[in-house]
Coordinates of C-alpha atoms and ligand atoms in Angstrom, one line a residue:
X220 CA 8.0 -142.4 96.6
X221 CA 7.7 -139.0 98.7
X222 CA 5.9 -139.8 102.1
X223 CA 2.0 -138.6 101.6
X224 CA 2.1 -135.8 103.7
X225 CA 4.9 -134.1 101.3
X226 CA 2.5 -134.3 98.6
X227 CA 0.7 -131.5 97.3
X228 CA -3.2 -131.4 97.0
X229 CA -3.3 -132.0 92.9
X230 CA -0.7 -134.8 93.8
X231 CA -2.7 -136.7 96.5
X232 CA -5.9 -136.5 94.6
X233 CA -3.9 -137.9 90.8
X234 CA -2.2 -140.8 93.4
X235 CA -5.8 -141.4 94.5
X236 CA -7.9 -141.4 90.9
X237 CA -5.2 -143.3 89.7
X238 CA -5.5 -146.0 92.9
X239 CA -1.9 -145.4 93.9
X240 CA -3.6 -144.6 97.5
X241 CA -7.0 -144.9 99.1
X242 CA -8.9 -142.0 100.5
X243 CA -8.9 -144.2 103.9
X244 CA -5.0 -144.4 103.7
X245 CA -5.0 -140.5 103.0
X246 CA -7.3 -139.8 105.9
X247 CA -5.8 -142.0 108.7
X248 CA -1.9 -140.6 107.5
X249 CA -3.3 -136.9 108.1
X250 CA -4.9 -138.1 111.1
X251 CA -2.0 -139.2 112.3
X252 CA 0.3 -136.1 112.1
X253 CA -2.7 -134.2 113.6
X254 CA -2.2 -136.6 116.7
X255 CA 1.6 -136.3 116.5
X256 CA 2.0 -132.7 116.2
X257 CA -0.9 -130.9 117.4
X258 CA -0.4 -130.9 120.8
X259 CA 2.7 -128.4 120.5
X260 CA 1.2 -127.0 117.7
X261 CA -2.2 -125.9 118.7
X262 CA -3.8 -125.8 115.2
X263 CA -7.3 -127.5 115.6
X264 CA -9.9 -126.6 118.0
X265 CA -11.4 -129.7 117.1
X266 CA -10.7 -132.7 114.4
X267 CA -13.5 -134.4 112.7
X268 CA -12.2 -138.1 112.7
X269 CA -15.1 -140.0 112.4
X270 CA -16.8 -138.0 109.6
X271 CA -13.3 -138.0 107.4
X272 CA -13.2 -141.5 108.0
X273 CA -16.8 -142.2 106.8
X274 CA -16.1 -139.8 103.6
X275 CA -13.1 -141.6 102.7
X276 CA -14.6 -145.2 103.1
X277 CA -17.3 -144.1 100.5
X278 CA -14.6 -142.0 98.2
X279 CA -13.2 -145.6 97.7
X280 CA -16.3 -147.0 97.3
X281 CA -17.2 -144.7 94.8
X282 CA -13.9 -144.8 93.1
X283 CA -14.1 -149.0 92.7
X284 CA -17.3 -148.2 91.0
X285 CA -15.7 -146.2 88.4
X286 CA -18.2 -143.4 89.3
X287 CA -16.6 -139.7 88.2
X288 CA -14.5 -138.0 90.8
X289 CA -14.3 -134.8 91.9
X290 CA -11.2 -132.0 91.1
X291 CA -10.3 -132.3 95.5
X292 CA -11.2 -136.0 95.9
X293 CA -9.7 -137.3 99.0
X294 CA -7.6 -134.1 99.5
X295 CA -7.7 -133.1 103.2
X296 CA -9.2 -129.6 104.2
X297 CA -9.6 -128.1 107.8
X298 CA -11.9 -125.4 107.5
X299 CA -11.0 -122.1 109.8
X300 CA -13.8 -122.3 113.0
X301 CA -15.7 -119.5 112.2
X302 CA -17.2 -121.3 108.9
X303 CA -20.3 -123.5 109.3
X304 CA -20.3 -127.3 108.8
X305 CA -23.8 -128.0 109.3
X306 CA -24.0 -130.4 112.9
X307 CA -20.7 -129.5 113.8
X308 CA -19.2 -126.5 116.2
X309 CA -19.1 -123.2 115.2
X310 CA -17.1 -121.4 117.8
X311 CA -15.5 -118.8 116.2
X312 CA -12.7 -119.4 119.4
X313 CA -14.7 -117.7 121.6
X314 CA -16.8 -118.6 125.0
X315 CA -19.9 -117.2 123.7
X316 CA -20.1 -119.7 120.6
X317 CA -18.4 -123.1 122.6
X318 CA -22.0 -124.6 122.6
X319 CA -23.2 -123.9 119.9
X320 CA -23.7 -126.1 116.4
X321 CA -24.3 -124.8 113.1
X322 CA -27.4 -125.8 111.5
X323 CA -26.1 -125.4 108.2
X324 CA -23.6 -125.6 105.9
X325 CA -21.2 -122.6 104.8
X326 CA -21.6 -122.5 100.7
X327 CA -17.4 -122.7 100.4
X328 CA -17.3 -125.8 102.8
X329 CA -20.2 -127.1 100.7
X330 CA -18.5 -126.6 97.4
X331 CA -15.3 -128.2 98.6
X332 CA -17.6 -131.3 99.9
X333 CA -19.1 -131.4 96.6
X334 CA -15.7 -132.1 95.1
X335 CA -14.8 -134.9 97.3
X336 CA -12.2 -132.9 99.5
X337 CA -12.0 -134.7 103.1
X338 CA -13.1 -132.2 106.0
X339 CA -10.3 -132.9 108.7
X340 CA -11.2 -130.4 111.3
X341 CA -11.8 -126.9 112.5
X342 CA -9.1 -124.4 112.6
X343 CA -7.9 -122.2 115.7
X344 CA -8.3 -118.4 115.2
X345 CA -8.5 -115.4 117.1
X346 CA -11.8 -114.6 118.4
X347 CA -14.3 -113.4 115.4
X348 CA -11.3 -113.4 113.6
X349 CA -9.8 -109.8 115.5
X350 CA -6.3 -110.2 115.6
X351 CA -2.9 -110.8 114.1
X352 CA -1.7 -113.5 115.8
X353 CA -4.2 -116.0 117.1
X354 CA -3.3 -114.8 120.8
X355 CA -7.0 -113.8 121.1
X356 CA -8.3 -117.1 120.6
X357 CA -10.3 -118.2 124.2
X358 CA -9.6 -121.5 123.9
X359 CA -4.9 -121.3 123.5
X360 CA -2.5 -119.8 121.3
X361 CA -1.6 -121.4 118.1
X362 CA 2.0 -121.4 117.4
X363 CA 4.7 -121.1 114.3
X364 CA 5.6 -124.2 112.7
X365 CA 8.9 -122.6 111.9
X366 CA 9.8 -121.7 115.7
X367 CA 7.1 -123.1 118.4
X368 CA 7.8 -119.4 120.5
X369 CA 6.8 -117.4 117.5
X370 CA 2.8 -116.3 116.5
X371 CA 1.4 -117.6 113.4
X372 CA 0.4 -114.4 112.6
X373 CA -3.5 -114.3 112.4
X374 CA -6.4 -114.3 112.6
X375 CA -6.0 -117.5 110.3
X376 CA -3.2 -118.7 112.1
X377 CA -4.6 -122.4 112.8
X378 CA -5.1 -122.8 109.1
X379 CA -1.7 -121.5 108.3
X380 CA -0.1 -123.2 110.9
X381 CA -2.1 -126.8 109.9
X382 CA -1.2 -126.1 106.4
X383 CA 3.0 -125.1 107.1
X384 CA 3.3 -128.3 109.2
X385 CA 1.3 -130.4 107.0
X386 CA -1.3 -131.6 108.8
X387 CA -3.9 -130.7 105.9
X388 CA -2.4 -130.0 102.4
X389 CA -5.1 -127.0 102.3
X390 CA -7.1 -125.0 104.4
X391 CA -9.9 -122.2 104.4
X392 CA -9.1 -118.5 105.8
X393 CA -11.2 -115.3 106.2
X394 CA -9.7 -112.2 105.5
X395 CA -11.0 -109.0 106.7
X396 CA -7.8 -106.9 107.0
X397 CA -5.1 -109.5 106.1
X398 CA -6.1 -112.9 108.1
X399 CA -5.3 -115.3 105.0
X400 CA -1.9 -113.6 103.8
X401 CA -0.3 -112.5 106.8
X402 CA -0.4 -115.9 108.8
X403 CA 0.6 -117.3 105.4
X404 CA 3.4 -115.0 105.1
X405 CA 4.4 -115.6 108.6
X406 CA 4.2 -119.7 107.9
X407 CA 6.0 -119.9 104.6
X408 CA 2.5 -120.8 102.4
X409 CA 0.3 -119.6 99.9
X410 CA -2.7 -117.6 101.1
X411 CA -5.4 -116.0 98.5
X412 CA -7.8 -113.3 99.1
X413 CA -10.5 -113.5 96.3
X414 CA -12.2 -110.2 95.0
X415 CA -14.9 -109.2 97.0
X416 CA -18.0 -111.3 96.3
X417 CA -15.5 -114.0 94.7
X418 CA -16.6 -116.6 96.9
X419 CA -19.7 -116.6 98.9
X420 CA -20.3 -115.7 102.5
X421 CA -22.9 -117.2 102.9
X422 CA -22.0 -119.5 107.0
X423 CA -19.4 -117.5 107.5
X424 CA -19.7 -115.6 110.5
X425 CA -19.5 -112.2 109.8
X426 CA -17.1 -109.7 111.8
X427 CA -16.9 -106.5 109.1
X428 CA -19.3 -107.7 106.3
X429 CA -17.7 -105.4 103.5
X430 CA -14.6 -106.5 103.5
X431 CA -14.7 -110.5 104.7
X432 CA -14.1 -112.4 102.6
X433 CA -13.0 -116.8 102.2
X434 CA -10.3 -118.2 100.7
X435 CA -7.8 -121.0 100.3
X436 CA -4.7 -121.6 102.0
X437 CA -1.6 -124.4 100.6
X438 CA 1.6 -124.9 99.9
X439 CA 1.6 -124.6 96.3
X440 CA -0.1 -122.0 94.1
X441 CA -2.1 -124.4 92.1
X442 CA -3.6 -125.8 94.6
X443 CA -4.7 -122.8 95.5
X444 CA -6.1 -122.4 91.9
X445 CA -7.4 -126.0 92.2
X446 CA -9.7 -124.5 95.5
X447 CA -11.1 -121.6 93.8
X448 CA -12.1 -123.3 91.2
X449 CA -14.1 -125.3 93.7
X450 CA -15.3 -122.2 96.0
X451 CA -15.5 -119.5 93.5
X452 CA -19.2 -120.0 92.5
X453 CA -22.1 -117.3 93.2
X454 CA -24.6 -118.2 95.4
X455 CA -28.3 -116.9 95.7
X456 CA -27.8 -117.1 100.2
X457 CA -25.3 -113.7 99.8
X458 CA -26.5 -110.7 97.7
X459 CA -22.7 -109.6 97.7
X460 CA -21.7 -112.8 95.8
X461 CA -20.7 -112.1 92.0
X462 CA -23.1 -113.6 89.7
X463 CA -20.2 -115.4 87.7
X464 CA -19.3 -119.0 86.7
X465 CA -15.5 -119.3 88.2
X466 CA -12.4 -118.3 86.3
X467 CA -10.4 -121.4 85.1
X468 CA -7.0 -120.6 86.5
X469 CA -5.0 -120.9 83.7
X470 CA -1.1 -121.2 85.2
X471 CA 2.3 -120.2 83.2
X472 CA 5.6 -119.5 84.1
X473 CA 5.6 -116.1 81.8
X474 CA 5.2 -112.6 82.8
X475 CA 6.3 -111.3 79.6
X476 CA 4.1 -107.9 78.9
X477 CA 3.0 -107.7 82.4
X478 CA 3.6 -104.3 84.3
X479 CA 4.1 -104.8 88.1
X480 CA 3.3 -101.0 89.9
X481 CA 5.2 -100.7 93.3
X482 CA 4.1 -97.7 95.1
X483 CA 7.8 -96.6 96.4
X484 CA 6.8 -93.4 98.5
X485 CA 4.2 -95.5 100.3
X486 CA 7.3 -98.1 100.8
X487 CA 9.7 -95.5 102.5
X488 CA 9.9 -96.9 105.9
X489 CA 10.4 -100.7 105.2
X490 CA 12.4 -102.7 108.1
X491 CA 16.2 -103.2 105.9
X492 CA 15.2 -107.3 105.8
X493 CA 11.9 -106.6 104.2
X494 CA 13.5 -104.1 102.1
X495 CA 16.1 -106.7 100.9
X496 CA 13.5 -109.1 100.3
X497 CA 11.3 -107.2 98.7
X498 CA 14.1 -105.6 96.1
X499 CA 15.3 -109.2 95.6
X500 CA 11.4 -110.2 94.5
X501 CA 11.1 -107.5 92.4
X502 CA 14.6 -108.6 90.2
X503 CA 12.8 -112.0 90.2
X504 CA 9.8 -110.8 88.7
X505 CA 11.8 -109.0 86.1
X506 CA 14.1 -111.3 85.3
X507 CA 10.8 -113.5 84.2
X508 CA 10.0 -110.6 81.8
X509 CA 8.0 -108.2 83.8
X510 CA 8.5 -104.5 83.5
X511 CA 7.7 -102.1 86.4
X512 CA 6.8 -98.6 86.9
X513 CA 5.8 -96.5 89.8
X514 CA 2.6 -95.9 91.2
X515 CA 1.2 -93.3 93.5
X516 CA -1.1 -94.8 96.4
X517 CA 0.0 -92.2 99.2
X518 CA -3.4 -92.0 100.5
X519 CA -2.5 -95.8 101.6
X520 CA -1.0 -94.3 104.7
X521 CA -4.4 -93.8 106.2
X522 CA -5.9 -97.5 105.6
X523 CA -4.8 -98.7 109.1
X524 CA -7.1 -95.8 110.5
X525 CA -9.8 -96.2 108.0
X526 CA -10.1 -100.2 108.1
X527 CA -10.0 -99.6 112.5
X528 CA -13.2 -97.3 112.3
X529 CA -15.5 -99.1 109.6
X530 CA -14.4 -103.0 110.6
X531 CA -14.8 -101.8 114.4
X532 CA -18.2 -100.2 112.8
X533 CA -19.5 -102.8 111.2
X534 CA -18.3 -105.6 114.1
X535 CA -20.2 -103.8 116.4
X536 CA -23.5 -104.4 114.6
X537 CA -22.7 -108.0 113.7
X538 CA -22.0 -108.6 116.7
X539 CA -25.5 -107.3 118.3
X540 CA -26.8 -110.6 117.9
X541 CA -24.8 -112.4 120.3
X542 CA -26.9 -111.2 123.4
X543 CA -27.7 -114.8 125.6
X544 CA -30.9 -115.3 124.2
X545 CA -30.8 -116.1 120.4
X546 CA -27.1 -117.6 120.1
X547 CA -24.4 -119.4 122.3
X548 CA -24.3 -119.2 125.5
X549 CA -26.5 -117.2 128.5
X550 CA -25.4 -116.0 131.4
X551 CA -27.4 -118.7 134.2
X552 CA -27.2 -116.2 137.4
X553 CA -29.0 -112.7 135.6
X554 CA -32.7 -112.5 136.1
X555 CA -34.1 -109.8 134.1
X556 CA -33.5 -109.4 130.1
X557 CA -31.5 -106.4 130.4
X558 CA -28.8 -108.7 133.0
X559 CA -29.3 -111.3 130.4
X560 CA -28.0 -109.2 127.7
X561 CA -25.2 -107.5 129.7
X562 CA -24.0 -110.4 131.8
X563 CA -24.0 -112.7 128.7
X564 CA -21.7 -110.3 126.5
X565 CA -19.8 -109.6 129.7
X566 CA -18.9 -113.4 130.0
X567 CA -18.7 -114.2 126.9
X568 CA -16.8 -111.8 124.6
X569 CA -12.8 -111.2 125.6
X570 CA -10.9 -108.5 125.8
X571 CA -10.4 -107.5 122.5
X572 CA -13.5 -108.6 120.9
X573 CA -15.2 -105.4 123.6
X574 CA -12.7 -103.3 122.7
X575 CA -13.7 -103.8 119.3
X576 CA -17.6 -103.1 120.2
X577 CA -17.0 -100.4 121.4
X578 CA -14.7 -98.5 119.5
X579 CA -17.6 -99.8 116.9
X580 CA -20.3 -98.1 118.9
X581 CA -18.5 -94.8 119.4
X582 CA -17.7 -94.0 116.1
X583 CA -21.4 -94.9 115.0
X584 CA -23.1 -92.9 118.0
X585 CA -24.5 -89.7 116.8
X586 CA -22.4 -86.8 118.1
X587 CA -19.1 -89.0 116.1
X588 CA -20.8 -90.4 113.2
X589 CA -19.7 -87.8 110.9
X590 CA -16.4 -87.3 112.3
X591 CA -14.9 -91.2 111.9
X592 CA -17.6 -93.2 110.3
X593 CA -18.1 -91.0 107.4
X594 CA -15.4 -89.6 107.4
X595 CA -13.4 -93.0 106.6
X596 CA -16.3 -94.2 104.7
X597 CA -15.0 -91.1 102.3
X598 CA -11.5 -91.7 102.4
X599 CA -12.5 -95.4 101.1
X600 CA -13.7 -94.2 98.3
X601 CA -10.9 -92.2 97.7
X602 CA -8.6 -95.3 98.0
X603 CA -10.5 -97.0 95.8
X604 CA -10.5 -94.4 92.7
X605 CA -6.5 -94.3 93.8
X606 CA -6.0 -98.2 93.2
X607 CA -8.2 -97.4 89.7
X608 CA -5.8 -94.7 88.6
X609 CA -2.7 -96.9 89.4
X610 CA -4.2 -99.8 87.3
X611 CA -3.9 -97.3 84.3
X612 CA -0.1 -97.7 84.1
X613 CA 0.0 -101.3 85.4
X614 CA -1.6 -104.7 85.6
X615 CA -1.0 -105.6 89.4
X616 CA 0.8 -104.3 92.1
X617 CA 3.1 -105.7 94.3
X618 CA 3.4 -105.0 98.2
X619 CA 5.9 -107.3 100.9
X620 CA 2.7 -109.1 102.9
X621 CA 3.8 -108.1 106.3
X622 CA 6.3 -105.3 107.8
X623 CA 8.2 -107.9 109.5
X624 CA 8.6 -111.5 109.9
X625 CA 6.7 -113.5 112.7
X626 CA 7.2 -111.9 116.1
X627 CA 7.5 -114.1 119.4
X628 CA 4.2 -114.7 121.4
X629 CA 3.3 -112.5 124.1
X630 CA 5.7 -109.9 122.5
X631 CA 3.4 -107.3 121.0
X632 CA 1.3 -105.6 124.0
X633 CA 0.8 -102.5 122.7
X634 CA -2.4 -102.5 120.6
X635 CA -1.7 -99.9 117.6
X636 CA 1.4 -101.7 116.9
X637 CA -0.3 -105.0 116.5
X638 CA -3.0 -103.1 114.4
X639 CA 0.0 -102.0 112.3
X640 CA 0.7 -105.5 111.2
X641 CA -1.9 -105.2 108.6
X642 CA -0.6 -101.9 106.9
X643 CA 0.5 -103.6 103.8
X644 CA -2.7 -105.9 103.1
X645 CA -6.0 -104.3 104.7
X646 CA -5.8 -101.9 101.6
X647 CA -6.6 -105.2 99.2
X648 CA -10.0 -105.5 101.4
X649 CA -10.9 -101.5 101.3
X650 CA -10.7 -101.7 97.7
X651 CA -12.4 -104.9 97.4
X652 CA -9.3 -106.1 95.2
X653 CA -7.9 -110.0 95.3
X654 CA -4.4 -109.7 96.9
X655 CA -2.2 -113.4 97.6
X656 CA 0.9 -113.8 99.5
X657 CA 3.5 -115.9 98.2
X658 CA 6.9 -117.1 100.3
X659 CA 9.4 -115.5 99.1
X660 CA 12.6 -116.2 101.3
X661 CA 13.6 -116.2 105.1
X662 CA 14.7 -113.5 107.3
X663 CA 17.7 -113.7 109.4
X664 CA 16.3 -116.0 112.3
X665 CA 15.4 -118.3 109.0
X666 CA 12.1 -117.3 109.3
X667 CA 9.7 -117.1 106.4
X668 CA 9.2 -114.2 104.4
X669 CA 6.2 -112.8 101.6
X670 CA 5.3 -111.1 98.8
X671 CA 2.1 -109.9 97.7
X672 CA 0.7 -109.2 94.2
X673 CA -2.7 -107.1 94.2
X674 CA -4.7 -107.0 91.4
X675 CA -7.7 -104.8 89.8
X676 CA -11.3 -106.3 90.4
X677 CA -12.1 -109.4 89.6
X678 CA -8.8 -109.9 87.9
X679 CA -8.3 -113.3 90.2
X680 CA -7.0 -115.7 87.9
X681 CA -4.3 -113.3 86.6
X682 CA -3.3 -112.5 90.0
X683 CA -3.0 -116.5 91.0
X684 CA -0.9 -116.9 88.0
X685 CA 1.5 -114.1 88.3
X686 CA 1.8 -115.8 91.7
X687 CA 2.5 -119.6 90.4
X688 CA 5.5 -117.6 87.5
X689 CA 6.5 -116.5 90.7
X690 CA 6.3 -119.4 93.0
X691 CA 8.2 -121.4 90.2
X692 CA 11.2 -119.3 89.4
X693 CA 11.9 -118.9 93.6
X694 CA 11.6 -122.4 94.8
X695 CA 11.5 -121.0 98.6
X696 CA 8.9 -123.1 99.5
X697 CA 10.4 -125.5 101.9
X698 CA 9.1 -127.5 105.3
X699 CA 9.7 -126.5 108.4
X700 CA 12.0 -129.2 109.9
X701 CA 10.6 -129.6 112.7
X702 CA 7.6 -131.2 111.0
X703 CA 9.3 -133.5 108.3
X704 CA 9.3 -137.1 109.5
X705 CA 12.8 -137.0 109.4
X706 CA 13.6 -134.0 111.9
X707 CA 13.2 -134.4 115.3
X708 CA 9.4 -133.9 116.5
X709 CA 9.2 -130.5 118.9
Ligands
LIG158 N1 -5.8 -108.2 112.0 C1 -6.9 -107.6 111.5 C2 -7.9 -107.3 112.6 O1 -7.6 -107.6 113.7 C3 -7.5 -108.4 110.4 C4 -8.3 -109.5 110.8 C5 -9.0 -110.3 109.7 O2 -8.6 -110.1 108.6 N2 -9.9 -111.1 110.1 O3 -8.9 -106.8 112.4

């Protein structure tokens, strides 16, 4: 029998309805790792051991009593910090928020609760999620599971990094630009980013409000499908939310009639590894029936510049609330409101999360409005009419998830070229479109590679199972050794 921690989600929870394993047994193995491996690893800003313990001692009450179980019952899930479990911290990785407790429950960590997943802890991140490799976190850096001085990639990066070194079999991300599939590209795991309104927002803190959006992380592709089915529900708290019941994510290994667009002018400058990997996916994906054709998405070349200007935008009004009084923490030495206000942000925020504000502020102030706000509000929409044009010849399109593999902490000062990690997913979040990153192979420091498949609107479930044909027919998910009980603990 595989050691528990090898297992995948839909495997833990059959050995568990089946009584092959208690939730308790589940729990205290997972809780283990976390105490094992954390330390180096940095994923959790906090674990939640006395409420997992307490869920799994009634799981296995309830499952004596032959009482119906639900599809994640005793399946571990740490849930990214900036996602509300009501009485627990919300910190979002930043100073402002290290007090402060949510007084409610996010609807996805709620929907996961209601089928009997086990909430292991809260995830590191950068702070309000602005980053690319969880370096902006205020608490520490999270690190690769694959090589302890490489990022994680980000703003997910606890989640991916909990998920690669199995220390939860799934996780939650938020992806406003790319923070579910590019740590998951740079960790060797699945990450999904729903269509737009797919799941609800409704707890999670919001950094640019039209394009966040929730979804799962794992090590398998069905799992994934397994969590959507869970989270993908509308909900009355977020007027964005679709109004539809969830897809059932029907998987098969067959891509026979699908047609794959890959936007090859948009593609010109790939790095020669990505290039190779990327070529090498594409023969995969044909060889498993799929025809491809090329697409134009040229415009594409501006979305780094567009997302920078409406996410800085709209972060800069979410972020308004934060001011010492209503949230987090105050400033104790100001005396009037105004000191309140600026002595409070000044503590609180970090470096990047001002930058952010006030890039936000300066493209929204009236002498610029029309220049950058509008301006890249326009050029959305001209994206988005792009993506619709391309979806004429083809069914999804496929894009590598990141222009390189991980890069060592500390390595990437320069802002803009950080910013350009994201080129190749924030376009999924202008367009609103559900994008998922799947491993597909190593670079030359043997460190894992992904692709991503980007479907139309609301064409989820066919996107998740072009990913599992995919998934299947690579077999490049792997663990990295340092984790497995077997290799020798970093
Ligand atoms: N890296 C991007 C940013 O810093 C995306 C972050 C995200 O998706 N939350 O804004």
């Amino acid at each position: 029998m595989k050691n528990l921690y090898q297992l995948t989600a839909t495997e833990l929870r059959d050995a568990f309805a089946k009584g092959e394993v208690t939730a308790s047994a589940i729990a205290n193995h997972y809780l283990e790792r976390i105490r094992r491996y954390d330390k180096e690893l940095g994923a959790f800003l906090e674990v939640l051991e006395p409420r997992m313990l307490l869920k799994a001692e009634a799981l296995d009450k309830k499952r004596a009593a032959g009482k119906p179980l639900g599809k994640l019952a005793a399946v571990p899930i740490a849930i990214k910090d900036n996602m509300h479990i009501a009485g627990e911290m919300t910190t979002c990785a930043s100073r402002f928020l290290k007090n402060y407790r949510a007084p409610f429950d996010a609807t996805a960590v709620r929907l996961l609760e209601e089928q009997d997943a086990l909430l292991i802890g809260k995830t590191n991140l950068d702070e309000f999620a602005m980053g690319s490799s969880t370096e902006n976190s205020a608490y520490f850096p999270t690190k690769n599971p694959w090589n302890l001085h490489c990022t994680p990639g980000g703003s997910s990066g606890g989640s991916a990094a909990a998920v690669a070194a199995r220390l939860a079999p799934i996780s939650t991300g938020s992806d406003t630009g790319g923070s579910i599939r590019q740590p998951a590209s740079f960790c060797g795991i699945v990450g999904f980013k729903p269509t737009y309104g797919r799941v609800s927002r409704y707890g999670l803190v919001a950094f640019g409000s039209s394009l966040d959006q929730i979804g799962p992380m794992a090590y398998s592709v069905k799992d994934i499908a397994l969590s959507m089915e869970a989270m993908g529900h509308p909900c009355p708290h977020d007027a964005t939310c679709l109004d539809f019941p969830p897809e059932s994510y029907l998987l098969s290994r067959d891509l026979k009639d699908v047609k794959l667009g890959i936007p090859t002018r948009f593609l010109e400058k790939l790095q020669p590894e990505i290039q190779k990997n990327f070529l090498k996916s594409i023969d995969l994906f044909r060889s498993l029936g799929a025809k491809t054709v090329e697409v134009n998405l040229d415009l594409l070349q501006h979305a780094v510049a567009v997302y920078y200007i409406l996410s800085s935008a709209e972060a800069s009004t979410n972020l308004a609330r934060f001011d010492g009084i209503r949230y987090g923490i105050r400033a104790q030495k100001a005396k009037t409101l105004e000191e309140i206000y600026e002595a409070s942000r000044r503590e609180g925020f970090g470096r990047e999360v001002k930058k952010r504000i006030m890039l936000g502020t300066y493209v929204l102030s009236a002498g610029f409005q029309d220049a950058y706000y509008k301006k890249a509000q326009k050029v959305r929409a001209r994206m988005i009419e792009a993506f619709e044009i391309a979806y004429e010849s083809c069914d999804a399109i496929i894009l590598p998830s990141t222009p390189t593999g991980a890069f060592a902490l500390s390595s990437i000062q320069d802002p803009i070229a950080m910013y350009l990690q994201d080129i190749y997913t924030i376009p999924a979040n202008l367009a609103g479109l559900p994008a998922i990153s799947v491993p597909s192979g190593f670079d030359l420091r043997n460190l894992p590679l992904g692709i991503q498949i980007i479907g139309p609107q609301m064409c989820d479930a066919a996107v998740v199972r072009y990913a599992y044909a995919f998934e299947q027919a690579s077999q490049c998910i792997r663990m990295p050794p340092l984790f497995t009980e077997s290799g020798s603990a970093p």
